[in-house]
Coordinates of C-alpha atoms and ligand atoms in Angstrom, one line a residue:
M53 CA 98.3 124.4 66.9
A54 CA 101.7 125.1 65.3
G55 CA 103.2 125.8 68.7
P56 CA 105.2 123.2 70.7
Q57 CA 103.2 120.0 71.5
L58 CA 101.3 120.7 74.7
P59 CA 101.5 117.7 77.1
H60 CA 98.2 116.4 78.3
V61 CA 99.4 116.5 81.9
G62 CA 100.6 119.6 83.8
A63 CA 99.3 122.9 85.0
E64 CA 99.2 124.5 81.5
F65 CA 96.9 121.8 80.1
Y66 CA 94.7 121.7 83.1
S67 CA 94.0 125.4 83.0
M68 CA 93.6 125.4 79.2
F69 CA 91.1 122.6 79.4
K70 CA 89.0 124.2 82.2
E71 CA 88.9 127.4 80.1
T72 CA 87.8 125.4 77.0
V73 CA 84.9 123.8 78.9
E74 CA 83.8 127.2 80.3
L75 CA 83.9 128.6 76.7
A76 CA 81.8 125.7 75.5
R77 CA 79.3 126.6 78.2
Y78 CA 79.2 130.1 76.8
V79 CA 78.7 128.8 73.2
F80 CA 75.9 126.4 74.2
K81 CA 74.4 128.8 76.8
N82 CA 74.7 126.0 79.2
Q83 CA 74.9 127.1 82.8
N84 CA 72.5 124.4 84.3
G85 CA 73.7 121.2 82.7
T86 CA 77.0 119.3 82.5
Q87 CA 79.3 120.3 79.7
F88 CA 81.6 117.8 78.0
V89 CA 84.5 118.4 75.6
F90 CA 86.6 115.5 74.4
T91 CA 88.4 114.1 71.4
G92 CA 86.2 112.8 68.6
T93 CA 83.9 114.0 65.8
G94 CA 80.2 114.8 65.3
T95 CA 79.6 111.1 64.9
T96 CA 81.2 110.4 68.3
G97 CA 78.6 112.8 69.7
M98 CA 75.8 110.9 67.9
E99 CA 77.0 107.5 69.1
T100 CA 77.9 108.7 72.6
S101 CA 74.3 109.9 73.0
V102 CA 72.8 106.6 71.8
L103 CA 75.1 104.5 74.0
S104 CA 74.8 106.6 77.1
L105 CA 71.0 106.9 77.0
V106 CA 69.6 103.9 75.2
T107 CA 69.6 100.4 76.7
R108 CA 69.4 97.5 74.2
G109 CA 65.8 96.6 73.4
E110 CA 64.3 100.0 74.3
R111 CA 62.1 101.8 71.8
T112 CA 63.5 105.0 70.3
L113 CA 62.2 107.5 67.7
T114 CA 64.4 109.3 65.2
L115 CA 63.1 112.2 63.2
S116 CA 64.9 112.2 59.8
T117 CA 65.2 115.1 57.4
G118 CA 68.2 113.8 55.5
Y119 CA 71.3 111.8 55.6
F120 CA 72.3 112.6 59.2
G121 CA 68.9 111.7 60.5
H122 CA 69.3 108.4 58.8
R123 CA 72.7 107.9 60.3
M124 CA 71.2 108.5 63.8
L125 CA 68.6 105.8 63.0
L126 CA 71.4 103.4 61.9
L127 CA 73.3 104.0 65.2
N128 CA 70.2 103.2 67.2
Q129 CA 69.7 100.0 65.2
I130 CA 73.4 99.0 65.5
H131 CA 73.2 99.4 69.3
G132 CA 70.1 97.3 69.6
A133 CA 67.3 99.8 70.0
K134 CA 63.8 99.0 68.7
A135 CA 64.3 102.0 66.5
D136 CA 61.4 103.7 64.9
T137 CA 61.7 106.7 62.5
I138 CA 59.6 109.3 60.9
E139 CA 61.1 110.4 57.6
F140 CA 60.2 113.8 56.3
K141 CA 60.9 113.8 52.6
D142 CA 61.4 116.4 49.8
G143 CA 63.0 119.1 52.0
K144 CA 60.2 119.1 54.5
A145 CA 61.1 119.9 58.1
A146 CA 60.1 117.7 61.0
D147 CA 56.6 118.5 62.1
P148 CA 55.8 118.9 65.8
D149 CA 52.1 117.8 65.3
T150 CA 53.2 114.5 63.6
L151 CA 55.7 114.0 66.5
R152 CA 52.9 114.6 69.1
K153 CA 50.7 112.0 67.4
Q154 CA 53.5 109.5 67.3
L155 CA 54.3 110.0 71.0
R156 CA 50.7 109.3 71.8
K157 CA 50.7 106.1 69.8
S158 CA 53.9 104.5 71.2
K159 CA 56.0 104.8 74.3
Y160 CA 59.6 105.8 73.6
S161 CA 62.6 106.3 75.9
V162 CA 64.4 108.8 73.7
V163 CA 63.6 111.0 70.6
F164 CA 66.5 112.0 68.3
I165 CA 66.3 115.3 66.4
T166 CA 68.6 116.9 63.9
H167 CA 68.9 120.7 64.3
V168 CA 70.2 121.4 60.8
D169 CA 70.6 118.4 58.5
T170 CA 73.7 119.3 56.4
S171 CA 72.7 117.0 53.6
S172 CA 69.3 118.8 52.9
S173 CA 70.0 122.1 54.7
V174 CA 66.6 121.7 56.4
A175 CA 66.5 123.6 59.7
N176 CA 64.1 121.9 62.0
P177 CA 61.9 123.7 64.6
V178 CA 63.9 122.3 67.5
T179 CA 62.1 124.4 70.2
D180 CA 58.7 123.0 69.3
L181 CA 60.0 119.5 68.8
V182 CA 61.7 119.4 72.2
D183 CA 58.6 120.9 73.8
E184 CA 56.6 117.9 72.5
C185 CA 59.1 115.6 74.0
K186 CA 59.0 117.4 77.3
D187 CA 55.2 117.3 77.3
A188 CA 55.3 113.5 76.7
G189 CA 58.0 113.0 79.3
V190 CA 60.4 111.6 76.8
L191 CA 64.2 112.4 76.7
S192 CA 65.3 114.3 73.7
V193 CA 68.7 114.5 71.9
V194 CA 69.5 117.2 69.4
D195 CA 72.3 116.9 66.8
S196 CA 73.3 120.5 66.4
V197 CA 76.6 119.8 64.5
C198 CA 75.6 122.1 61.6
A199 CA 74.0 124.7 63.8
I200 CA 75.7 125.7 67.1
G201 CA 77.8 128.8 66.7
G202 CA 75.7 129.9 63.7
V203 CA 72.1 129.2 64.5
P204 CA 70.4 130.3 67.7
L205 CA 70.4 127.6 70.4
D206 CA 70.1 128.2 74.1
F207 CA 70.6 124.9 75.9
D208 CA 69.2 126.0 79.3
R209 CA 66.0 127.5 77.8
L210 CA 65.5 124.7 75.2
G211 CA 65.4 122.0 77.9
A212 CA 66.6 119.2 75.7
D213 CA 68.5 116.4 77.4
I214 CA 71.6 116.2 75.1
V215 CA 72.7 118.7 72.5
F216 CA 76.0 118.1 70.8
T217 CA 78.2 119.7 68.1
A218 CA 81.7 119.2 66.6
S219 CA 84.6 121.6 66.5
Q220 CA 84.8 122.0 62.7
K221 CA 81.5 123.6 61.7
A222 CA 80.2 127.0 62.8
I223 CA 82.6 127.2 65.7
A224 CA 85.2 127.2 63.0
A225 CA 88.0 125.2 64.6
P226 CA 89.8 122.2 63.0
P227 CA 88.0 118.8 63.3
G228 CA 88.8 116.6 66.2
A229 CA 86.7 117.6 69.2
V230 CA 83.1 116.9 70.2
L231 CA 81.2 119.2 72.5
I232 CA 78.2 117.8 74.4
A233 CA 75.8 119.5 76.8
V234 CA 73.7 117.2 79.1
S235 CA 70.8 118.0 81.3
Q236 CA 70.7 117.2 85.0
R237 CA 67.8 114.9 84.2
A238 CA 69.8 112.9 81.7
M239 CA 72.8 112.6 84.0
E240 CA 70.5 111.2 86.7
Y241 CA 68.8 108.9 84.2
M242 CA 72.3 107.5 83.2
E243 CA 73.3 107.0 86.8
K244 CA 70.1 105.0 87.5
R245 CA 70.5 102.7 84.5
K246 CA 70.0 99.1 85.4
V247 CA 72.3 97.9 82.5
P248 CA 75.6 99.7 82.4
I249 CA 76.5 101.8 79.4
E250 CA 78.0 99.4 76.8
S251 CA 81.1 101.5 75.9
Y252 CA 84.3 102.5 77.5
Y253 CA 85.0 105.7 75.4
M254 CA 81.5 106.7 74.3
N255 CA 80.2 106.8 77.8
L256 CA 79.3 110.1 79.4
L257 CA 79.4 108.7 82.9
R258 CA 83.1 107.9 82.4
W259 CA 83.9 111.3 81.0
K260 CA 82.1 113.2 83.8
P261 CA 85.0 113.1 86.4
I262 CA 87.4 114.4 83.7
M263 CA 85.2 117.4 83.1
D264 CA 85.2 118.1 86.8
D265 CA 89.0 117.5 87.1
P266 CA 91.2 117.3 84.0
K267 CA 93.9 115.7 86.1
M268 CA 91.9 112.5 85.9
Y269 CA 92.7 110.2 83.0
L270 CA 90.4 108.4 80.6
A271 CA 92.2 108.6 77.2
T272 CA 94.8 111.0 75.9
P273 CA 93.2 114.1 74.5
A274 CA 94.3 115.7 71.1
T275 CA 95.9 118.6 72.9
Q276 CA 96.7 120.7 69.8
V277 CA 93.1 120.4 68.6
L278 CA 91.8 121.6 72.0
L279 CA 94.2 124.6 71.8
A280 CA 92.7 125.5 68.5
L281 CA 89.2 125.0 69.7
R282 CA 89.8 127.3 72.7
E283 CA 91.1 129.9 70.3
A284 CA 88.1 129.6 68.0
M285 CA 85.7 129.8 70.9
L286 CA 87.5 132.9 72.2
E287 CA 86.8 134.4 68.8
V288 CA 83.1 133.4 69.2
K289 CA 83.1 135.2 72.6
E290 CA 84.8 138.2 71.2
E291 CA 82.2 138.6 68.5
G292 CA 79.4 137.7 70.9
I293 CA 77.2 134.7 70.3
E294 CA 74.1 136.7 69.5
N295 CA 76.1 138.9 67.0
R296 CA 77.3 135.7 65.4
W297 CA 73.8 134.4 65.0
T298 CA 72.9 137.7 63.4
R299 CA 75.8 137.5 61.0
H300 CA 74.9 134.0 60.0
R301 CA 71.3 135.1 59.4
K302 CA 72.7 137.7 57.0
L303 CA 74.9 135.1 55.3
G304 CA 71.8 132.9 54.9
D305 CA 69.8 135.7 53.5
I306 CA 72.5 136.7 51.0
T307 CA 72.8 133.1 49.8
R308 CA 69.1 132.5 49.5
D309 CA 68.7 135.8 47.6
R310 CA 71.3 134.6 45.1
V311 CA 69.8 131.2 44.6
E312 CA 66.5 132.8 43.9
E313 CA 68.1 135.2 41.5
W314 CA 69.7 132.3 39.6
G315 CA 66.2 130.7 39.3
Q316 CA 67.3 127.5 41.0
K317 CA 65.1 125.3 43.2
F318 CA 65.9 125.0 46.9
V319 CA 66.1 121.6 48.5
A320 CA 64.6 122.7 51.8
E321 CA 61.1 124.1 52.0
E322 CA 60.6 127.8 52.6
G323 CA 60.7 128.9 56.3
H324 CA 63.0 126.0 57.1
R325 CA 66.2 126.9 55.3
A326 CA 69.3 126.9 57.4
D327 CA 71.5 129.9 58.0
T328 CA 74.7 127.7 57.9
V329 CA 74.2 125.8 54.6
T330 CA 72.1 126.2 51.5
S331 CA 71.3 123.4 49.1
F332 CA 69.8 123.7 45.6
W333 CA 69.0 121.3 42.8
V334 CA 70.8 121.6 39.5
E335 CA 70.4 119.8 36.2
N336 CA 71.4 116.2 36.7
G337 CA 75.1 115.7 35.9
K338 CA 76.0 119.3 36.3
A339 CA 77.0 119.3 40.0
G340 CA 80.4 117.8 39.3
P341 CA 81.4 120.3 36.6
I342 CA 80.2 123.3 38.8
Q343 CA 82.3 122.1 41.7
K344 CA 85.4 121.3 39.5
T345 CA 85.3 124.6 37.6
L346 CA 84.8 126.7 40.7
E347 CA 87.7 125.1 42.4
E348 CA 90.0 125.2 39.4
E349 CA 89.2 128.7 38.3
H350 CA 88.5 130.4 41.6
N351 CA 89.9 128.2 44.3
I352 CA 86.5 128.1 46.0
M353 CA 85.0 124.9 47.2
V354 CA 81.3 124.0 47.3
S355 CA 79.9 120.6 48.1
R356 CA 77.7 118.3 46.1
G357 CA 74.8 116.3 47.3
I358 CA 75.4 113.1 49.3
Y359 CA 75.2 109.7 47.6
D360 CA 72.2 109.6 45.2
D361 CA 72.1 113.4 45.0
R362 CA 75.8 113.7 44.2
D363 CA 75.3 114.7 40.5
R364 CA 72.3 117.0 40.9
M365 CA 72.7 119.0 44.1
I366 CA 75.0 121.8 45.2
R367 CA 75.5 122.7 48.8
I368 CA 77.0 126.0 49.9
G369 CA 78.5 126.1 53.4
H370 CA 78.3 129.6 54.8
F371 CA 79.4 129.4 58.4
G372 CA 82.3 130.2 60.8
I373 CA 84.4 133.2 60.2
L374 CA 83.0 134.0 56.8
S375 CA 82.2 137.7 56.2
P376 CA 79.2 138.9 54.0
E377 CA 81.7 140.5 51.6
V378 CA 83.7 137.3 51.0
L379 CA 80.5 135.3 50.6
K380 CA 79.2 137.8 48.0
R381 CA 82.4 137.6 46.0
S382 CA 82.3 133.8 46.2
L383 CA 78.7 133.7 45.1
D384 CA 79.6 136.1 42.2
N385 CA 82.1 133.5 41.1
L386 CA 79.7 130.6 41.5
G387 CA 77.0 132.5 39.6
G388 CA 79.6 133.1 36.8
V389 CA 80.5 129.4 36.6
M390 CA 76.9 128.4 36.4
D391 CA 76.3 131.0 33.7
E392 CA 79.3 129.6 31.7
L393 CA 77.8 126.2 32.0
G394 CA 74.5 127.5 30.7
L395 CA 72.7 126.9 34.0
V396 CA 71.4 130.4 34.8
P397 CA 68.2 131.2 33.0
R398 CA 68.9 133.5 30.0
Q399 CA 67.1 136.6 31.2
V400 CA 68.9 136.5 34.5
A401 CA 72.3 136.1 32.9
V402 CA 71.6 138.9 30.4
A403 CA 70.4 141.3 33.1
K404 CA 73.5 140.6 35.1
R405 CA 75.9 141.2 32.3
R406 CA 74.1 144.5 31.5
K407 CA 74.4 145.6 35.1
K408 CA 78.1 144.7 35.1
A409 CA 78.7 146.7 31.9
Ligands
PLP577 C1 74.3 117.3 61.1 C2 75.5 116.5 61.2 N1 75.5 115.5 62.2 C3 76.6 114.7 62.3 C4 77.7 114.9 61.5 C5 78.9 113.9 61.7 O1 80.0 114.7 62.1 P1 81.5 114.1 61.8 O2 81.7 114.1 60.3 O3 82.3 115.2 62.4 O4 81.6 112.8 62.4 C6 77.7 115.8 60.5 C7 78.9 116.0 59.6 O5 78.9 116.8 58.7 C8 76.6 116.7 60.4 O6 76.6 117.6 59.5

């Protein structure tokens, strides 16, 4: 990124872009569908999916396990869908049986699923959920922003119609690019739409020719971001995507072990805790002091809950190029800060100090 500004026309850009799209195919395990990469964020992926697949007035279903599921519902509403939702509360994952029953009750054109909801750190059983959609003949969209590159996802085998992520999470590039895989079925569905897609930019049919031939122009790409994205995905390839999933499983296990050791309560139910992010409840009012002290004393940043949960939830992001060793050291510091603030149960804190001594 720090190199000279790469023009968005010319042989160097064209070949870099083609390589980037091929690397995205590797990261998604997408050999059968169409692969898109363009300037935007995760929200661009969300809104592009809604606009490209849903015609105003159609009935859609959004499975919500947190803030980002709710945002998906909102986008469906904004763009005129008759938008139903099933909300799974209290850290519960989306349940395939509940989905099956709902799909029998009403006819939907598209079901929207979050892979990992970053707000609750719930990891949903995407394979089973997408299978239900396939059985019912309904299109499915998976928001995998907080999963791809860290949590197993094989686009061709999954058989979802759209899966998207953004550059800045487990792929570990700077923000600014959205990556979207689209099934053959969804491409045909869009081509046959009676009402044209009501967007210029967030319109997969308009982006398709550019993916085939980057000499075509739709809008100027953020070239330096794409350069960084290519580099980050080369690192993914060098590590090997399966090895990366294994490393993230380890990062998840290390974090979960610590949270248990500290005696804190997980937000997500057992068996559905993500390998990319871990959330836990703390005493109300303590999330701010934990975040502030950790940053000031150790230069480590953790997140707090979103909106209503801001003062009582801590979220630890553990994805990207993070090593188990660095994570362990960071968790040592977080544990120390919580101890200083009197948040680690007495017996745990004493046992830890003894071990240290
Ligand atoms: C699961 C999920 N979906 C969508 C988004 C939106 O992505 P962005 O903030 O890049 O627009 C995020 C962002 O954190 C996310 O975690």
